[in-house]
CSV table of C-alpha atoms and ligand atoms in Angstrom, one decimal:
chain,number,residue,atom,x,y,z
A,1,UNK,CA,26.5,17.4,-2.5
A,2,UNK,CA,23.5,19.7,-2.4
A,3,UNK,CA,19.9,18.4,-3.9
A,4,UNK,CA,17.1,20.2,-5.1
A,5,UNK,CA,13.8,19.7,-3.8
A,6,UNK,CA,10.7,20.8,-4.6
A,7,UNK,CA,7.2,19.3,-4.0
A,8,UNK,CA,3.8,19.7,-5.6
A,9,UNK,CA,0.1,18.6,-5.0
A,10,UNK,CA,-2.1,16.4,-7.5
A,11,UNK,CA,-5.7,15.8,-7.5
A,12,UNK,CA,-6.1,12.5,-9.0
A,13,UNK,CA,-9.9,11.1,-9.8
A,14,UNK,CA,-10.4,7.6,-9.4
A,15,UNK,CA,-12.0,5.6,-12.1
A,16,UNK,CA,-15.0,4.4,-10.0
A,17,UNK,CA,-15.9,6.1,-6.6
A,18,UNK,CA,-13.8,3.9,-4.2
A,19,UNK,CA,-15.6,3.0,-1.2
A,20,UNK,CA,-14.6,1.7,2.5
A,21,UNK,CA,-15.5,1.2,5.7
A,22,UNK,CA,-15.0,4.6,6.8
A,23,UNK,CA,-16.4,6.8,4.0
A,24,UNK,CA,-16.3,7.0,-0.1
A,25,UNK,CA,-13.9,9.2,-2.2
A,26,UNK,CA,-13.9,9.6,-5.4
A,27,UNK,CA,-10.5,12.2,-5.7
A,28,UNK,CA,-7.4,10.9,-3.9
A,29,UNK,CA,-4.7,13.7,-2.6
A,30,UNK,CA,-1.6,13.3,-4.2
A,31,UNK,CA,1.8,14.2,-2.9
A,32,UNK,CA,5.0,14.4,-5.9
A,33,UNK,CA,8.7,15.1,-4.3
A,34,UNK,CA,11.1,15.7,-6.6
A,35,UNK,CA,14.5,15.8,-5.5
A,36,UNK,CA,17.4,16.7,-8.7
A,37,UNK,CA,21.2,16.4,-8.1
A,38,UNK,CA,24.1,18.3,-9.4
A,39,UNK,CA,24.5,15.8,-12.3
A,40,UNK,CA,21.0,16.5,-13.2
A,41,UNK,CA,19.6,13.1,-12.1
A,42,UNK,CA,15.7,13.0,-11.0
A,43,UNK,CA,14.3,10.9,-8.5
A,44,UNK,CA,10.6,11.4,-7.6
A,45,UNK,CA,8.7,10.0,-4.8
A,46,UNK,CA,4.5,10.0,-4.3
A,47,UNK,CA,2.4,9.6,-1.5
A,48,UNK,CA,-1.5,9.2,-0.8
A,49,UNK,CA,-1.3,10.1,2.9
A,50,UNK,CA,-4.3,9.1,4.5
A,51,UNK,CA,-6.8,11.2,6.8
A,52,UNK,CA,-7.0,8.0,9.0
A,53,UNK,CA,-3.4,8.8,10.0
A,54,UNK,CA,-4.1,12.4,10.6
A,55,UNK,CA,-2.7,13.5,7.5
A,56,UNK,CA,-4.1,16.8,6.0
A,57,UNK,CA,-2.3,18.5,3.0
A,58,UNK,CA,-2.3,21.9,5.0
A,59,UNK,CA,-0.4,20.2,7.9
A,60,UNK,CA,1.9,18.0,5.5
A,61,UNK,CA,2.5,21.3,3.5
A,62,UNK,CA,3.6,23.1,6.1
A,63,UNK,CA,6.0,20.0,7.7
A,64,UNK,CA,7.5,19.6,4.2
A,65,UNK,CA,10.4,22.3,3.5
A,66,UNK,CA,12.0,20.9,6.9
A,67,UNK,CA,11.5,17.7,6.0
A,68,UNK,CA,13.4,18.5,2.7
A,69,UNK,CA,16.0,21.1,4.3
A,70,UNK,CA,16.8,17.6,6.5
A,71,UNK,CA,18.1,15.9,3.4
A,72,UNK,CA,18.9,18.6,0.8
A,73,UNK,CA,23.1,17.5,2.1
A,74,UNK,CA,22.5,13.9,2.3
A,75,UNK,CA,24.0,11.3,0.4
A,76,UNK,CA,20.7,9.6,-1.4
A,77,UNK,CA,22.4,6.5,-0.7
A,78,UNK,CA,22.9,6.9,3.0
A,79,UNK,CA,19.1,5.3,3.3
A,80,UNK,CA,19.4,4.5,7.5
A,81,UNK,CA,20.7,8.3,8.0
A,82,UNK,CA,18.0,9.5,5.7
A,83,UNK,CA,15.4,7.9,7.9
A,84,UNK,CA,16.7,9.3,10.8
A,85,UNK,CA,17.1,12.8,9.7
A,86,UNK,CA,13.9,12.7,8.4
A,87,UNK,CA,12.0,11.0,11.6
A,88,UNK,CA,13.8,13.8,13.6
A,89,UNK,CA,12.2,16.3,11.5
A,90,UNK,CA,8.8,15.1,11.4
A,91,UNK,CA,8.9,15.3,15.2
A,92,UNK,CA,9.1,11.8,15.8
A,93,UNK,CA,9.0,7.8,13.8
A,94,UNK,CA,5.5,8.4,14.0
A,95,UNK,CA,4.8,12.2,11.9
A,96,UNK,CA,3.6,12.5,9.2
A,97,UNK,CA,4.7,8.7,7.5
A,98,UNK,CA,2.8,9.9,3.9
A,99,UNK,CA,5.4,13.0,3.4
A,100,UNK,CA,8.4,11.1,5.0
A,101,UNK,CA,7.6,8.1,2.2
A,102,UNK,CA,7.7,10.3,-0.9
A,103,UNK,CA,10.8,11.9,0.0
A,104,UNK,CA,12.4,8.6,0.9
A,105,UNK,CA,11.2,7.2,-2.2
A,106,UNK,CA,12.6,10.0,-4.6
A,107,UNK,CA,15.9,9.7,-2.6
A,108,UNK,CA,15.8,5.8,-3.6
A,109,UNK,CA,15.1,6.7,-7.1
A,110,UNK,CA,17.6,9.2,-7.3
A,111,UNK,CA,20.0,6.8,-5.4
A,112,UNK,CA,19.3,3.5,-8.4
A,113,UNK,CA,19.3,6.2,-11.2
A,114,UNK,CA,22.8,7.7,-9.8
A,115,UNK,CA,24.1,4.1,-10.7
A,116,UNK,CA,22.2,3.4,-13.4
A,117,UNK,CA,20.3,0.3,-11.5
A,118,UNK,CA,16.2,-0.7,-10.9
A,119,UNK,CA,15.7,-0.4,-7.5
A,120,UNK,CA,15.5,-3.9,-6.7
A,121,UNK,CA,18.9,-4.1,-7.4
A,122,UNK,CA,20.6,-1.8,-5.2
A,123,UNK,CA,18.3,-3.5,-3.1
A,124,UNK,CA,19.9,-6.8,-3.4
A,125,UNK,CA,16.2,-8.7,-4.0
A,126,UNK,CA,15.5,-11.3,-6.4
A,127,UNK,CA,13.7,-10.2,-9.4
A,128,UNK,CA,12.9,-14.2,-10.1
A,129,UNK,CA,9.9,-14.0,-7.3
A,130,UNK,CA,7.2,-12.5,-9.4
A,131,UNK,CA,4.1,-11.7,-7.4
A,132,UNK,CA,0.2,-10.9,-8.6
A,133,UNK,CA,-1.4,-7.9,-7.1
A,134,UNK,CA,-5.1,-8.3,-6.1
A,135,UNK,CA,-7.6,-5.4,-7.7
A,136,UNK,CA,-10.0,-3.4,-5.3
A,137,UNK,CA,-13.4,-4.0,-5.2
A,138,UNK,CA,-14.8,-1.1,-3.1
A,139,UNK,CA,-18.0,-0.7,-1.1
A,140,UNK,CA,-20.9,0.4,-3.7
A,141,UNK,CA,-24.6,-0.8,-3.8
A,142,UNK,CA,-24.2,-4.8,-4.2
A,143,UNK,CA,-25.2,-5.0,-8.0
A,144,UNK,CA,-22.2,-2.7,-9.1
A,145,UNK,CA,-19.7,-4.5,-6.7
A,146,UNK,CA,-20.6,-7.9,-8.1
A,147,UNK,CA,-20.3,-6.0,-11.8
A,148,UNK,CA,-17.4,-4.5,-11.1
A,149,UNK,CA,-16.1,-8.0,-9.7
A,150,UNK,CA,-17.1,-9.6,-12.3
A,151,UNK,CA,-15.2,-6.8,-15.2
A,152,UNK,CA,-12.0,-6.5,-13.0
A,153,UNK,CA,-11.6,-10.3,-12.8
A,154,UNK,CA,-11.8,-10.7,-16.6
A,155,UNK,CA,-8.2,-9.1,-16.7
A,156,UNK,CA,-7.4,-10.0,-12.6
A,157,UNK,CA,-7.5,-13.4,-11.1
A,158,UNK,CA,-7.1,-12.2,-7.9
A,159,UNK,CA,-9.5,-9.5,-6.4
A,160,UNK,CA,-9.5,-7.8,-2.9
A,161,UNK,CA,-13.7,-6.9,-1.4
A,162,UNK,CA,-14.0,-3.9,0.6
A,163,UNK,CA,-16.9,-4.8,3.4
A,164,UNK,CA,-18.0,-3.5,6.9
A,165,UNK,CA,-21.7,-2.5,5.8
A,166,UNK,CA,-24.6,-3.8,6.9
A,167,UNK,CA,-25.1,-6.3,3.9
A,168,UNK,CA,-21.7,-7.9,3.7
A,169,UNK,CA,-23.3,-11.8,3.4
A,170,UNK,CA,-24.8,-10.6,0.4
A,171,UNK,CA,-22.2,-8.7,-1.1
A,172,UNK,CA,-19.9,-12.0,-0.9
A,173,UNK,CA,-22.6,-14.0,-2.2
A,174,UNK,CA,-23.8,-11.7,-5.3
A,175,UNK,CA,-19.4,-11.6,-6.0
A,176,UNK,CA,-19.0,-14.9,-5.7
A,177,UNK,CA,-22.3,-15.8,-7.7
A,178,UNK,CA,-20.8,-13.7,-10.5
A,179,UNK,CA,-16.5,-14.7,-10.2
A,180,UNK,CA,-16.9,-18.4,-9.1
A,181,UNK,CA,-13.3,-19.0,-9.7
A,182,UNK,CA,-11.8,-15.6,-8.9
A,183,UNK,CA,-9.6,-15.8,-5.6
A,184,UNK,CA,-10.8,-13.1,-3.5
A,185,UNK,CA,-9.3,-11.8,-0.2
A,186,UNK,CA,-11.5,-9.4,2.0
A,187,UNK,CA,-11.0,-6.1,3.7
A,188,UNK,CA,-13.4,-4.8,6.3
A,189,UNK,CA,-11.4,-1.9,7.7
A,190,UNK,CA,-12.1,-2.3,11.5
A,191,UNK,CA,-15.8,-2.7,11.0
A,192,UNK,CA,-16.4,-5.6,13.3
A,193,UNK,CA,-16.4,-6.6,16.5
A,194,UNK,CA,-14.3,-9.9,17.1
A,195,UNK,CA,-17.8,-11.8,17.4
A,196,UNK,CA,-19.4,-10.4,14.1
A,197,UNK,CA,-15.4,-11.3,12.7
A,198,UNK,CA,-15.5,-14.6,14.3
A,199,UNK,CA,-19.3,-15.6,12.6
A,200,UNK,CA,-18.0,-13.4,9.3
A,201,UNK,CA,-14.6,-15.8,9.1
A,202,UNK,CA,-16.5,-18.9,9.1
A,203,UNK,CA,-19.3,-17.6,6.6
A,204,UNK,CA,-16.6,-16.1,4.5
A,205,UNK,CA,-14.2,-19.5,4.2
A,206,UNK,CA,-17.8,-21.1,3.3
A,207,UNK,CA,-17.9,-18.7,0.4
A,208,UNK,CA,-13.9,-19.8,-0.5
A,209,UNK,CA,-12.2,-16.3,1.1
A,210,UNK,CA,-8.6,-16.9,0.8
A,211,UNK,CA,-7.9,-14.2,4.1
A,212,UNK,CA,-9.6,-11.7,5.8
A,213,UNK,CA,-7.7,-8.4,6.5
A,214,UNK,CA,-8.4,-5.7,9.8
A,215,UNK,CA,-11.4,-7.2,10.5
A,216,UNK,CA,-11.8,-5.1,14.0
A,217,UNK,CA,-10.5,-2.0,15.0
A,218,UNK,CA,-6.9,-1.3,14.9
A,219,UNK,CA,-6.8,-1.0,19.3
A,220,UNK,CA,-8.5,-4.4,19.3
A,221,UNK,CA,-5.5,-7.1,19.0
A,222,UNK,CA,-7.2,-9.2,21.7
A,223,UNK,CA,-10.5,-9.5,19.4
A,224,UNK,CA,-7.8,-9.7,16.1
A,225,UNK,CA,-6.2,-12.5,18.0
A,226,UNK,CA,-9.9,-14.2,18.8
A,227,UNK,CA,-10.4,-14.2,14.7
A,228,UNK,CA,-8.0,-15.9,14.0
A,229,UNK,CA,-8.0,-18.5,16.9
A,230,UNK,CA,-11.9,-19.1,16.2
A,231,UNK,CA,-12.4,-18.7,12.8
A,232,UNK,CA,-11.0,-20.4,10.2
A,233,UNK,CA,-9.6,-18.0,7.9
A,234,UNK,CA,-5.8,-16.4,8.1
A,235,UNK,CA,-6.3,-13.2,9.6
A,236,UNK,CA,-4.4,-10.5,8.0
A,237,UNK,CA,-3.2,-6.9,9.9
A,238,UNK,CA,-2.9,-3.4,8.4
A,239,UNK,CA,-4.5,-0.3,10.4
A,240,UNK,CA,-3.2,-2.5,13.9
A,241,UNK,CA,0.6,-2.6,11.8
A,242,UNK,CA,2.0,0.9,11.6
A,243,UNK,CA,5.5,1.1,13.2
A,244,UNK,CA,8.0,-1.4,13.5
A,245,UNK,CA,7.4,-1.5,17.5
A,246,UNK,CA,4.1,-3.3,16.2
A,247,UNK,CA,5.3,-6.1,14.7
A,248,UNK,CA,5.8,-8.1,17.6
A,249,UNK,CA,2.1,-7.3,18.9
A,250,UNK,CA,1.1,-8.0,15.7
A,251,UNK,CA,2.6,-11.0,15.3
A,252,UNK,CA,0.8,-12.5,18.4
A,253,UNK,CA,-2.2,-11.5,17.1
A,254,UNK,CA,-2.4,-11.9,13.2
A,255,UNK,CA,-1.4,-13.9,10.3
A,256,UNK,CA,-0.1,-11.4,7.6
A,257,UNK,CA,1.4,-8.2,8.3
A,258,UNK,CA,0.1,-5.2,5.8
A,259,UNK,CA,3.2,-3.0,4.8
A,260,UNK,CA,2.8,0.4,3.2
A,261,UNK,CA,5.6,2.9,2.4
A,262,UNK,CA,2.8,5.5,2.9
A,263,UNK,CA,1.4,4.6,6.2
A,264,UNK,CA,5.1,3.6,7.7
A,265,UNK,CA,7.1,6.3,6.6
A,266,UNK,CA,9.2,5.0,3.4
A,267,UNK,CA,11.5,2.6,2.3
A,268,UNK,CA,13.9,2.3,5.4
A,269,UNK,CA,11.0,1.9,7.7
A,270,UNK,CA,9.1,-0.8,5.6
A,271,UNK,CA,12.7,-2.8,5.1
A,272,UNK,CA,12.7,-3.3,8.8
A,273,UNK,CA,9.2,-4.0,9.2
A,274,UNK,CA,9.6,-6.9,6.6
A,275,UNK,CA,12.2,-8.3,8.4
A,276,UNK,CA,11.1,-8.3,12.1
A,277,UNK,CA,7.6,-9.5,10.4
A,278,UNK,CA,9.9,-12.9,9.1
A,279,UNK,CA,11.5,-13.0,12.0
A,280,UNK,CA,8.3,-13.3,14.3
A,281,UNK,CA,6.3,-15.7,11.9
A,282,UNK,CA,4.4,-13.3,10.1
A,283,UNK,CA,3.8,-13.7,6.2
A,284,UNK,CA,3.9,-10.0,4.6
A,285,UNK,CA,1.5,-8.2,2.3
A,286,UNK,CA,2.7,-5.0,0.5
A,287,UNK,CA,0.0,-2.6,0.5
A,288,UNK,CA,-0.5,0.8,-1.1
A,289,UNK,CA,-3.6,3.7,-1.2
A,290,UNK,CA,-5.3,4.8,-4.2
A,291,UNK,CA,-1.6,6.7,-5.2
A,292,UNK,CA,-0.1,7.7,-8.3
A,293,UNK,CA,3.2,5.3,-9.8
A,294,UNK,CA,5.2,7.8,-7.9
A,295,UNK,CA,4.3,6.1,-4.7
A,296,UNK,CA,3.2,2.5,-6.3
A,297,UNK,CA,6.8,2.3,-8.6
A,298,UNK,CA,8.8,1.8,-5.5
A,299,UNK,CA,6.7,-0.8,-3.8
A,300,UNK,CA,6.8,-2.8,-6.2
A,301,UNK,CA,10.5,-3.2,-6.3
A,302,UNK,CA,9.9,-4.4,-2.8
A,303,UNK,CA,7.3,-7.3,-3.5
A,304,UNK,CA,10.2,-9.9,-3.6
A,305,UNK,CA,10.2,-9.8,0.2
A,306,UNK,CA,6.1,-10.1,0.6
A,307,UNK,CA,4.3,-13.0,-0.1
A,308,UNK,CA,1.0,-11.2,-1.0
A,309,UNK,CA,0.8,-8.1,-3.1
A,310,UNK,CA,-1.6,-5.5,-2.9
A,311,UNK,CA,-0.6,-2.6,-5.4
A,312,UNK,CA,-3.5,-1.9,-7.6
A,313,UNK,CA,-3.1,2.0,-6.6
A,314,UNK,CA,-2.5,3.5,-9.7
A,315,UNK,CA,-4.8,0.7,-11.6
A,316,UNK,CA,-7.5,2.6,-9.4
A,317,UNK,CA,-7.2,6.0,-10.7
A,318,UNK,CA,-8.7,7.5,-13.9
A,319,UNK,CA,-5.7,8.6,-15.3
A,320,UNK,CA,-2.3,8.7,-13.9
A,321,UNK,CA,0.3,11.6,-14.4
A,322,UNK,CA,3.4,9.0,-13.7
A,323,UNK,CA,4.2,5.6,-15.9
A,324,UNK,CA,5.1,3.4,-13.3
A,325,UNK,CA,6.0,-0.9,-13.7
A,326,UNK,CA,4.2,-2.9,-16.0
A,327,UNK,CA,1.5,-4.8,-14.0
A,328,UNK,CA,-0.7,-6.8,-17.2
A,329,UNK,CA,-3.0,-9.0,-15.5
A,330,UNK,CA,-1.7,-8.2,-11.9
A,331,UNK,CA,1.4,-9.6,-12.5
A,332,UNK,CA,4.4,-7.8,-11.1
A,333,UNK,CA,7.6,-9.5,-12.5
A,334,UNK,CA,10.7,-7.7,-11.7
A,335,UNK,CA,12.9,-9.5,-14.3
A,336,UNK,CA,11.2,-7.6,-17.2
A,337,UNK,CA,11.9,-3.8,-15.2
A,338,UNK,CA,15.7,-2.9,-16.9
A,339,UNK,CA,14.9,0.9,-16.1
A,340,UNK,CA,16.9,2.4,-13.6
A,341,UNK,CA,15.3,3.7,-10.2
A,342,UNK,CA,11.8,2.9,-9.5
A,343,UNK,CA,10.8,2.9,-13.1
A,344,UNK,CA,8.4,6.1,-12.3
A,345,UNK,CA,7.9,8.8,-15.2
A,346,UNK,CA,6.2,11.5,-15.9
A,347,UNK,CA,4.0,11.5,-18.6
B,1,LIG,MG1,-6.4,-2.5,4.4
């Protein structure tokens, strides 16, 4: 069977600039892969890859045609010889994860639309584990974060704080002042060292943080390991949890494992991830970038392995050019998703 493939670039704005650690954006890079079969089914795939991992759209542009040549023969369904073809044509399990996760995600779609199924159910997951994605707070001068806190948790009980600044103590404090009841996790991006993360953990479980997530530098599992010895709060791992080989590092070191299809390469990838995570004691998170339903679709047929879900992507963005699953108050409930592949469209 042959496929055609074809690939195009978005520019999507995000409703409010969206602010980390590292920097503020306020446009977010947007991959589409569309890959058609004979038949005339579609599947599509999206990806936000990230600068952090050394993504640029030149470099991923000029990766992608082998990347697509790799699969253009492939069986969609044949998902472990997918990942290998397309590792091997990256140049390696590490290359370029963002464009290797939009094509494995529109070979997924295609795959569940080829049999007329949702994707969690050629899967095999349970659609009765319905999760609640936490909304982004990002880093903006205190006031608008503990506004924008204080709008986003009118519609979602569960919000997620950007912080690594200088004024982190009274960003939680203006936030919590203003959503008393809201369950908040936090995100600091690397910002801290392990004593800063150790002090921050006990000041933030004062404040009722449910977990804190990368609180030091990805390199630093020995400090990620201290913050969660000495402080109180589950300690949570994303930029240190990239390949599967991390896992059991990880798993020494952290609580929760982050899991993106964006910054490990696709579905495959992430599937293996999950399960080693189980295996060495590690609760999951699903994670995402600010990313159009292209990307976010597909993860969320994956949330009834995770225990946390962190999928706002697309709730991020001003407008979207994909429909994607229904996510009303957070809530991601699988049992309500009847149309076939990821549930991603156009619009
Ligand atoms: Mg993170």
């Amino acid at each position: 069977m042959t496929l055609a493939t074809d690939f195009e670039w978005y520019d999507l704005e995000l409703a409010e600039p969206f602010g980390i650690s590292r920097g503020t954006t306020t446009v977010s890079e947007n991959l589409v892969v569309r890959i058609e079969d004979p038949a005339g089914n579609l599947g599509v795939g999206g990806a936000a890859p990230a600068d952090y991992y050394s993504a640029s759209r030149e470099r991923i542009t000029d990766a992608l045609p082998a990347l697509l040549a790799a699969v253009e023969d492939c069986d969609p369904h044949d998902r472990q010889r997918i990942a290998r073809r397309l590792a091997d044509a990256a140049g390696g399990p590490t290359a370029h994860p963002g464009a290797r996760a939009a094509v494995s995600i529109a070979l997924a779609d295609l795959a569940a639309k080829q049999i007329e199924m949702p994707l969690y159910r050629l899967l095999g997951l349970d659609p009765g584990r319905p999760v609640t994605t936490s909304f982004t707070v990002g880093i903006d001068d205190t006031d608008r974060m503990a506004e924008r806190a204080a709008r986003a948790a009118e519609t979602y009980p569960i919000l997620k704080l950007k912080l690594g600044t200088d004024r982190d103590r009274e960003i939680v404090r203006a936030v919590r002042d203003r959503v008393p009841d809201a369950t908040i996790r936090v995100d600091a991006n690397g910002a801290w060292d392990a004593d800063e993360a150790v002090a921050m953990s006990r000041f933030l479980d004062d404040h009722g943080i449910e977990f804190v997530e990368q609180p030091v530098p990805a390199a630093d599992l020995a400090g990620l390991a201290r913050v969660g010895e000495a402080g109180p709060l589950p300690v949570a791992a994303d930029e240190s949890c990239v390949v599967p080989d991390d896992i059991p590092r990880v798993a020494e070191a952290a609580d929760i494992a982050v899991l993106k299809l964006t910054k490990s390469g696709g579905v495959c990838p992430v599937l293996r991830m999950c399960h080693a995570a189980r295996a060495c004691g590690l609760d999951v998170m699903l994670g995402c970038m600010t990313e159009t339903n292209a990307a976010i679709a597909a993860a969320a047929h994956l949330t009834p392995l995770a225990d946390y879900a962190d999928l706002d992507g697309a709730l991020l963005l001003a407008e979207d050019v994909f429909g994607g699953i229904e996510m009303s108050g957070g809530g991601i409930d699988l049992s309500r998703v009847d149309r076939p592949g990821t549930g991603a469209c156009e619009r």
